[in-house]
Amino acid sequence: KAGVTQTPRYLIKTRGQQVTLSCSPISGHRSVSWYQQTPGQGLQFLFEYFSETQRNKGNFPGRFSGRQFSNSRSEMNVSTLELGDSALYLCASTPGFGQYFGPGTRLTVL
Amino acid sequence: DAKTTQPNSMESNEEEPVHLPCNHSTISGTDYIHWYRQLPSQGPEYVIHGLTSNVNNRMASLAIAEDRKSSTLILHRATLRDAAVYYCILTPRGSGGSNYKLTFGKGTLLTVNP
């Protein structure tokens, strides 16, 4: 089976812009979670989607949002980008136990 | 969420066993113990999980103390490819997808010497 794929792998934006990141889970996995990783805060949970519904949410501002499509693919959106949003954004899918992570999207905000 | 405590770093030699400890003294009776690792420039990778009994898989073994207040991830023969940050994570068993929200600590940076 193909692993979790994320696009794009690298992205450079400027403050105030918005960005959309995409994640394709492993075939058959219905749950998709998103995480942010920064050197200072480490890995932090953003949200989790299951069957097109947000089921869990972390402590991030409303500028961070996501959605899931009927084929389980997921997107996350960050609006009004800030310098502090520069991070590695990771997506993970799960069949129930154990999360399988993608390679991440490296977002740089200038 | 119950917290875990891991050493910041450990060092091992290639082809020797490695025992990575994790303390979780406030673990509840229904918390699962998960281990993940993150190799440089990659996303985290699931290693193993357990509840009460010791577990083995092709990657590692998980030894869980009888009182469940600590656990040890065992890599039987370390290779250079095992150099990574290892995370010990507790997840509550329950409904609503609570297992899908992982709370990562700082983990243990494992260095493997050739």
PDB file of C-alpha atoms in Angstrom:
ATOM      1  CA  LYS A   1       0.000   0.000   0.000  1.00  0.00           C
ATOM      2  CA  ALA A   2       1.168   3.506  -0.643  1.00  0.00           C
ATOM      3  CA  GLY A   3       1.941   5.549   2.438  1.00  0.00           C
ATOM      4  CA  VAL A   4       0.471   8.851   3.528  1.00  0.00           C
ATOM      5  CA  THR A   5       1.233  11.533   0.985  1.00  0.00           C
ATOM      6  CA  GLN A   6       1.324  15.255   1.567  1.00  0.00           C
ATOM      7  CA  THR A   7       1.506  18.064  -0.927  1.00  0.00           C
ATOM      8  CA  PRO A   8       3.257  20.317  -1.378  1.00  0.00           C
ATOM      9  CA  ARG A   9       6.421  19.267   0.435  1.00  0.00           C
ATOM     10  CA  TYR A  10       7.739  22.813   0.715  1.00  0.00           C
ATOM     11  CA  LEU A  11       5.970  26.146   0.693  1.00  0.00           C
ATOM     12  CA  ILE A  12       7.045  29.746   1.161  1.00  0.00           C
ATOM     13  CA  LYS A  13       4.438  32.384   1.943  1.00  0.00           C
ATOM     14  CA  THR A  14       4.405  35.921   3.299  1.00  0.00           C
ATOM     15  CA  ARG A  15       2.630  37.249   6.350  1.00  0.00           C
ATOM     16  CA  GLY A  16      -1.067  37.817   5.858  1.00  0.00           C
ATOM     17  CA  GLN A  17      -1.456  35.264   3.101  1.00  0.00           C
ATOM     18  CA  GLN A  18      -3.376  32.038   3.440  1.00  0.00           C
ATOM     19  CA  VAL A  19      -2.277  28.521   2.622  1.00  0.00           C
ATOM     20  CA  THR A  20      -3.906  25.150   1.944  1.00  0.00           C
ATOM     21  CA  LEU A  21      -2.100  21.882   2.572  1.00  0.00           C
ATOM     22  CA  SER A  22      -3.270  18.526   1.303  1.00  0.00           C
ATOM     23  CA  CYS A  23      -3.051  15.014   2.740  1.00  0.00           C
ATOM     24  CA  SER A  24      -3.960  11.678   1.176  1.00  0.00           C
ATOM     25  CA  PRO A  25      -4.261   8.924   3.773  1.00  0.00           C
ATOM     26  CA  ILE A  26      -3.404   5.283   3.322  1.00  0.00           C
ATOM     27  CA  SER A  27      -6.141   3.528   1.405  1.00  0.00           C
ATOM     28  CA  GLY A  28      -8.841   2.309   3.774  1.00  0.00           C
ATOM     29  CA  HIS A  29      -7.911   4.637   6.626  1.00  0.00           C
ATOM     30  CA  ARG A  30     -10.806   6.877   7.537  1.00  0.00           C
ATOM     31  CA  SER A  31      -9.214   8.946  10.275  1.00  0.00           C
ATOM     32  CA  VAL A  32      -6.817  11.773   9.430  1.00  0.00           C
ATOM     33  CA  SER A  33      -5.008  13.859  12.031  1.00  0.00           C
ATOM     34  CA  TRP A  34      -2.909  16.963  11.598  1.00  0.00           C
ATOM     35  CA  TYR A  35       0.056  18.082  13.701  1.00  0.00           C
ATOM     36  CA  GLN A  36       2.353  21.077  13.789  1.00  0.00           C
ATOM     37  CA  GLN A  37       6.026  20.613  14.620  1.00  0.00           C
ATOM     38  CA  THR A  38       8.288  23.496  15.593  1.00  0.00           C
ATOM     39  CA  PRO A  39      11.679  23.485  17.331  1.00  0.00           C
ATOM     40  CA  GLY A  40      10.274  25.371  20.289  1.00  0.00           C
ATOM     41  CA  GLN A  41       6.931  23.642  20.869  1.00  0.00           C
ATOM     42  CA  GLY A  42       7.638  20.212  19.444  1.00  0.00           C
ATOM     43  CA  LEU A  43       4.820  18.179  17.942  1.00  0.00           C
ATOM     44  CA  GLN A  44       1.374  19.567  18.673  1.00  0.00           C
ATOM     45  CA  PHE A  45      -1.993  18.134  17.702  1.00  0.00           C
ATOM     46  CA  LEU A  46      -4.137  20.375  15.510  1.00  0.00           C
ATOM     47  CA  PHE A  47      -7.267  18.369  14.712  1.00  0.00           C
ATOM     48  CA  GLU A  48      -8.597  15.008  13.621  1.00  0.00           C
ATOM     49  CA  TYR A  49     -11.214  14.159  11.022  1.00  0.00           C
ATOM     50  CA  PHE A  50     -13.222  10.985  10.674  1.00  0.00           C
ATOM     51  CA  SER A  51     -15.876  10.414   8.031  1.00  0.00           C
ATOM     52  CA  GLU A  52     -15.776  14.063   6.971  1.00  0.00           C
ATOM     53  CA  THR A  53     -16.399  15.293  10.543  1.00  0.00           C
ATOM     54  CA  GLN A  54     -13.967  16.990  12.882  1.00  0.00           C
ATOM     55  CA  ARG A  55     -13.850  14.710  15.884  1.00  0.00           C
ATOM     56  CA  ASN A  56     -10.984  16.141  17.952  1.00  0.00           C
ATOM     57  CA  LYS A  57      -9.449  19.585  18.101  1.00  0.00           C
ATOM     58  CA  GLY A  58      -6.266  20.914  19.654  1.00  0.00           C
ATOM     59  CA  ASN A  59      -5.570  24.333  21.129  1.00  0.00           C
ATOM     60  CA  PHE A  60      -4.961  26.375  18.020  1.00  0.00           C
ATOM     61  CA  PRO A  61      -6.636  29.613  16.941  1.00  0.00           C
ATOM     62  CA  GLY A  62      -9.499  29.639  14.495  1.00  0.00           C
ATOM     63  CA  ARG A  63      -7.116  30.642  11.700  1.00  0.00           C
ATOM     64  CA  PHE A  64      -6.316  26.948  11.508  1.00  0.00           C
ATOM     65  CA  SER A  65      -9.071  24.922   9.917  1.00  0.00           C
ATOM     66  CA  GLY A  66      -9.476  21.726   8.039  1.00  0.00           C
ATOM     67  CA  ARG A  67     -11.838  19.495   6.195  1.00  0.00           C
ATOM     68  CA  GLN A  68     -12.109  15.948   4.972  1.00  0.00           C
ATOM     69  CA  PHE A  69     -13.613  14.719   1.752  1.00  0.00           C
ATOM     70  CA  SER A  70     -15.678  11.614   1.090  1.00  0.00           C
ATOM     71  CA  ASN A  71     -12.583   9.780  -0.165  1.00  0.00           C
ATOM     72  CA  SER A  72     -10.888  10.511   3.204  1.00  0.00           C
ATOM     73  CA  ARG A  73      -8.437  12.990   1.693  1.00  0.00           C
ATOM     74  CA  SER A  74      -7.995  15.968   3.945  1.00  0.00           C
ATOM     75  CA  GLU A  75      -6.931  19.574   3.632  1.00  0.00           C
ATOM     76  CA  MET A  76      -5.898  22.064   6.250  1.00  0.00           C
ATOM     77  CA  ASN A  77      -6.020  25.792   5.786  1.00  0.00           C
ATOM     78  CA  VAL A  78      -4.213  28.536   7.634  1.00  0.00           C
ATOM     79  CA  SER A  79      -5.464  32.055   7.062  1.00  0.00           C
ATOM     80  CA  THR A  80      -3.725  35.347   7.797  1.00  0.00           C
ATOM     81  CA  LEU A  81      -0.337  33.711   8.146  1.00  0.00           C
ATOM     82  CA  GLU A  82       1.985  34.842  10.929  1.00  0.00           C
ATOM     83  CA  LEU A  83       5.737  34.367  11.213  1.00  0.00           C
ATOM     84  CA  GLY A  84       5.136  31.899  14.032  1.00  0.00           C
ATOM     85  CA  ASP A  85       3.209  29.613  11.705  1.00  0.00           C
ATOM     86  CA  SER A  86       6.492  28.560  10.109  1.00  0.00           C
ATOM     87  CA  ALA A  87       6.647  24.870  10.893  1.00  0.00           C
ATOM     88  CA  LEU A  88       6.534  21.339   9.608  1.00  0.00           C
ATOM     89  CA  TYR A  89       2.893  20.289   9.199  1.00  0.00           C
ATOM     90  CA  LEU A  90       2.364  16.574   9.501  1.00  0.00           C
ATOM     91  CA  CYS A  91      -0.627  14.514   8.564  1.00  0.00           C
ATOM     92  CA  ALA A  92      -1.311  11.038   9.904  1.00  0.00           C
ATOM     93  CA  SER A  93      -3.895   8.393   9.127  1.00  0.00           C
ATOM     94  CA  THR A  94      -4.899   5.393  11.165  1.00  0.00           C
ATOM     95  CA  PRO A  95      -6.813   2.162  10.738  1.00  0.00           C
ATOM     96  CA  GLY A  96      -7.614   2.236  14.449  1.00  0.00           C
ATOM     97  CA  PHE A  97      -4.414   1.717  16.360  1.00  0.00           C
ATOM     98  CA  GLY A  98      -1.136   3.286  15.432  1.00  0.00           C
ATOM     99  CA  GLN A  99      -0.876   6.436  13.403  1.00  0.00           C
ATOM    100  CA  TYR A 100       0.965   6.478  10.087  1.00  0.00           C
ATOM    101  CA  PHE A 101       2.564   9.804   9.325  1.00  0.00           C
ATOM    102  CA  GLY A 102       3.345  11.460   6.044  1.00  0.00           C
ATOM    103  CA  PRO A 103       6.624  13.233   5.307  1.00  0.00           C
ATOM    104  CA  GLY A 104       5.136  16.615   6.144  1.00  0.00           C
ATOM    105  CA  THR A 105       4.874  20.003   4.458  1.00  0.00           C
ATOM    106  CA  ARG A 106       7.558  22.495   5.433  1.00  0.00           C
ATOM    107  CA  LEU A 107       5.904  25.936   5.562  1.00  0.00           C
ATOM    108  CA  THR A 108       8.062  29.039   5.773  1.00  0.00           C
ATOM    109  CA  VAL A 109       6.378  32.374   6.422  1.00  0.00           C
ATOM    110  CA  LEU A 110       8.418  35.454   5.531  1.00  0.00           C
TER     111      LEU A 110
ATOM    112  CA  ASP B   1      -3.728  13.458  30.023  1.00  0.00           C
ATOM    113  CA  ALA B   2      -1.233  11.403  31.996  1.00  0.00           C
ATOM    114  CA  LYS B   3       2.359  12.514  31.471  1.00  0.00           C
ATOM    115  CA  THR B   4       5.456  10.553  30.572  1.00  0.00           C
ATOM    116  CA  THR B   5       9.075  11.157  31.538  1.00  0.00           C
ATOM    117  CA  GLN B   6      11.953  10.076  29.323  1.00  0.00           C
ATOM    118  CA  PRO B   7      15.688  10.779  29.396  1.00  0.00           C
ATOM    119  CA  ASN B   8      16.657  13.551  27.016  1.00  0.00           C
ATOM    120  CA  SER B   9      19.279  11.452  25.273  1.00  0.00           C
ATOM    121  CA  MET B  10      20.883   8.031  25.198  1.00  0.00           C
ATOM    122  CA  GLU B  11      23.780   6.535  23.351  1.00  0.00           C
ATOM    123  CA  SER B  12      24.351   3.032  22.085  1.00  0.00           C
ATOM    124  CA  ASN B  13      26.780   1.079  19.968  1.00  0.00           C
ATOM    125  CA  GLU B  14      25.794  -0.596  16.759  1.00  0.00           C
ATOM    126  CA  GLU B  15      24.565  -4.200  17.086  1.00  0.00           C
ATOM    127  CA  GLU B  16      24.093  -3.865  20.841  1.00  0.00           C
ATOM    128  CA  PRO B  17      20.694  -3.944  22.572  1.00  0.00           C
ATOM    129  CA  VAL B  18      19.139  -0.663  23.611  1.00  0.00           C
ATOM    130  CA  HIS B  19      16.705  -0.197  26.467  1.00  0.00           C
ATOM    131  CA  LEU B  20      14.776   3.071  26.327  1.00  0.00           C
ATOM    132  CA  PRO B  21      12.936   3.804  29.590  1.00  0.00           C
ATOM    133  CA  CYS B  22       9.716   5.703  30.117  1.00  0.00           C
ATOM    134  CA  ASN B  23       8.085   6.611  33.432  1.00  0.00           C
ATOM    135  CA  HIS B  24       4.346   7.166  33.575  1.00  0.00           C
ATOM    136  CA  SER B  25       3.471   7.063  37.242  1.00  0.00           C
ATOM    137  CA  THR B  26       0.039   8.679  36.786  1.00  0.00           C
ATOM    138  CA  ILE B  27      -1.110   6.226  34.133  1.00  0.00           C
ATOM    139  CA  SER B  28      -4.742   5.205  34.426  1.00  0.00           C
ATOM    140  CA  GLY B  29      -5.973   1.668  34.146  1.00  0.00           C
ATOM    141  CA  THR B  30      -7.239   2.137  30.602  1.00  0.00           C
ATOM    142  CA  ASP B  31      -4.325   4.078  29.122  1.00  0.00           C
ATOM    143  CA  TYR B  32      -2.446   2.445  26.285  1.00  0.00           C
ATOM    144  CA  ILE B  33       1.327   2.886  26.028  1.00  0.00           C
ATOM    145  CA  HIS B  34       2.527   3.803  22.556  1.00  0.00           C
ATOM    146  CA  TRP B  35       6.021   4.289  21.199  1.00  0.00           C
ATOM    147  CA  TYR B  36       6.826   6.281  18.113  1.00  0.00           C
ATOM    148  CA  ARG B  37      10.131   7.356  16.656  1.00  0.00           C
ATOM    149  CA  GLN B  38      11.120  10.158  14.356  1.00  0.00           C
ATOM    150  CA  LEU B  39      14.117   9.787  12.115  1.00  0.00           C
ATOM    151  CA  PRO B  40      15.843  12.949  10.908  1.00  0.00           C
ATOM    152  CA  SER B  41      13.819  14.842   8.298  1.00  0.00           C
ATOM    153  CA  GLN B  42      10.910  12.382   8.463  1.00  0.00           C
ATOM    154  CA  GLY B  43       7.502  12.185  10.069  1.00  0.00           C
ATOM    155  CA  PRO B  44       7.069  10.085  13.204  1.00  0.00           C
ATOM    156  CA  GLU B  45       6.848   6.336  12.758  1.00  0.00           C
ATOM    157  CA  TYR B  46       4.703   4.008  14.854  1.00  0.00           C
ATOM    158  CA  VAL B  47       6.853   1.456  16.665  1.00  0.00           C
ATOM    159  CA  ILE B  48       4.736  -0.514  19.097  1.00  0.00           C
ATOM    160  CA  HIS B  49       1.967  -0.256  21.669  1.00  0.00           C
ATOM    161  CA  GLY B  50       0.691  -2.221  24.646  1.00  0.00           C
ATOM    162  CA  LEU B  51      -1.700  -2.194  27.566  1.00  0.00           C
ATOM    163  CA  THR B  52      -0.558  -4.625  30.259  1.00  0.00           C
ATOM    164  CA  SER B  53       1.398  -7.486  28.748  1.00  0.00           C
ATOM    165  CA  ASN B  54       4.790  -7.342  27.103  1.00  0.00           C
ATOM    166  CA  VAL B  55       4.599  -7.029  23.342  1.00  0.00           C
ATOM    167  CA  ASN B  56       6.900  -7.976  20.499  1.00  0.00           C
ATOM    168  CA  ASN B  57       6.895  -7.035  16.859  1.00  0.00           C
ATOM    169  CA  ARG B  58       9.404  -6.988  14.040  1.00  0.00           C
ATOM    170  CA  MET B  59      10.764  -3.607  15.101  1.00  0.00           C
ATOM    171  CA  ALA B  60      11.041  -3.841  18.856  1.00  0.00           C
ATOM    172  CA  SER B  61       9.788  -5.231  22.155  1.00  0.00           C
ATOM    173  CA  LEU B  62       7.823  -3.398  24.799  1.00  0.00           C
ATOM    174  CA  ALA B  63       8.277  -4.405  28.404  1.00  0.00           C
ATOM    175  CA  ILE B  64       5.628  -3.053  30.768  1.00  0.00           C
ATOM    176  CA  ALA B  65       6.156  -3.036  34.520  1.00  0.00           C
ATOM    177  CA  GLU B  66       3.675  -4.988  36.592  1.00  0.00           C
ATOM    178  CA  ASP B  67       2.292  -1.791  38.179  1.00  0.00           C
ATOM    179  CA  ARG B  68       2.284  -0.149  34.722  1.00  0.00           C
ATOM    180  CA  LYS B  69       4.049   2.926  36.075  1.00  0.00           C
ATOM    181  CA  SER B  70       6.957   2.439  33.716  1.00  0.00           C
ATOM    182  CA  SER B  71       7.803   0.750  30.459  1.00  0.00           C
ATOM    183  CA  THR B  72      10.878   0.016  28.375  1.00  0.00           C
ATOM    184  CA  LEU B  73      11.259  -0.059  24.631  1.00  0.00           C
ATOM    185  CA  ILE B  74      13.846  -2.628  23.648  1.00  0.00           C
ATOM    186  CA  LEU B  75      15.718  -2.570  20.369  1.00  0.00           C
ATOM    187  CA  HIS B  76      17.419  -5.928  20.272  1.00  0.00           C
ATOM    188  CA  ARG B  77      20.278  -4.988  17.957  1.00  0.00           C
ATOM    189  CA  ALA B  78      20.693  -1.286  17.275  1.00  0.00           C
ATOM    190  CA  THR B  79      21.642  -0.208  13.786  1.00  0.00           C
ATOM    191  CA  LEU B  80      22.654   3.199  12.511  1.00  0.00           C
ATOM    192  CA  ARG B  81      19.157   3.488  11.046  1.00  0.00           C
ATOM    193  CA  ASP B  82      17.706   3.365  14.557  1.00  0.00           C
ATOM    194  CA  ALA B  83      19.175   6.759  15.407  1.00  0.00           C
ATOM    195  CA  ALA B  84      16.090   8.861  16.046  1.00  0.00           C
ATOM    196  CA  VAL B  85      13.991  10.614  18.658  1.00  0.00           C
ATOM    197  CA  TYR B  86      11.843   8.061  20.495  1.00  0.00           C
ATOM    198  CA  TYR B  87       8.549   9.157  21.995  1.00  0.00           C
ATOM    199  CA  CYS B  88       6.616   7.346  24.711  1.00  0.00           C
ATOM    200  CA  ILE B  89       2.949   8.375  24.591  1.00  0.00           C
ATOM    201  CA  LEU B  90      -0.111   7.432  26.611  1.00  0.00           C
ATOM    202  CA  THR B  91      -3.505   7.355  24.957  1.00  0.00           C
ATOM    203  CA  PRO B  92      -6.761   6.939  26.824  1.00  0.00           C
ATOM    204  CA  ARG B  93      -9.032   4.160  25.713  1.00  0.00           C
ATOM    205  CA  GLY B  94     -12.478   5.472  25.016  1.00  0.00           C
ATOM    206  CA  SER B  95     -14.984   6.618  22.477  1.00  0.00           C
ATOM    207  CA  GLY B  96     -14.931   9.713  20.344  1.00  0.00           C
ATOM    208  CA  GLY B  97     -11.616   9.069  18.745  1.00  0.00           C
ATOM    209  CA  SER B  98      -9.555   9.972  21.784  1.00  0.00           C
ATOM    210  CA  ASN B  99      -6.939   7.491  20.660  1.00  0.00           C
ATOM    211  CA  TYR B 100      -6.256   9.593  17.605  1.00  0.00           C
ATOM    212  CA  LYS B 101      -4.960  12.603  19.471  1.00  0.00           C
ATOM    213  CA  LEU B 102      -1.334  11.989  20.322  1.00  0.00           C
ATOM    214  CA  THR B 103       0.396  14.206  22.863  1.00  0.00           C
ATOM    215  CA  PHE B 104       4.108  14.186  22.133  1.00  0.00           C
ATOM    216  CA  GLY B 105       6.678  15.105  24.772  1.00  0.00           C
ATOM    217  CA  LYS B 106      10.296  15.869  23.998  1.00  0.00           C
ATOM    218  CA  GLY B 107      11.263  12.214  23.651  1.00  0.00           C
ATOM    219  CA  THR B 108      14.684  10.579  23.885  1.00  0.00           C
ATOM    220  CA  LEU B 109      17.302  11.288  21.268  1.00  0.00           C
ATOM    221  CA  LEU B 110      19.052   8.002  20.568  1.00  0.00           C
ATOM    222  CA  THR B 111      22.521   8.174  19.093  1.00  0.00           C
ATOM    223  CA  VAL B 112      23.964   4.959  17.656  1.00  0.00           C
ATOM    224  CA  ASN B 113      27.725   4.765  17.327  1.00  0.00           C
ATOM    225  CA  PRO B 114      29.305   2.625  14.589  1.00  0.00           C
TER     226      PRO B 114
END
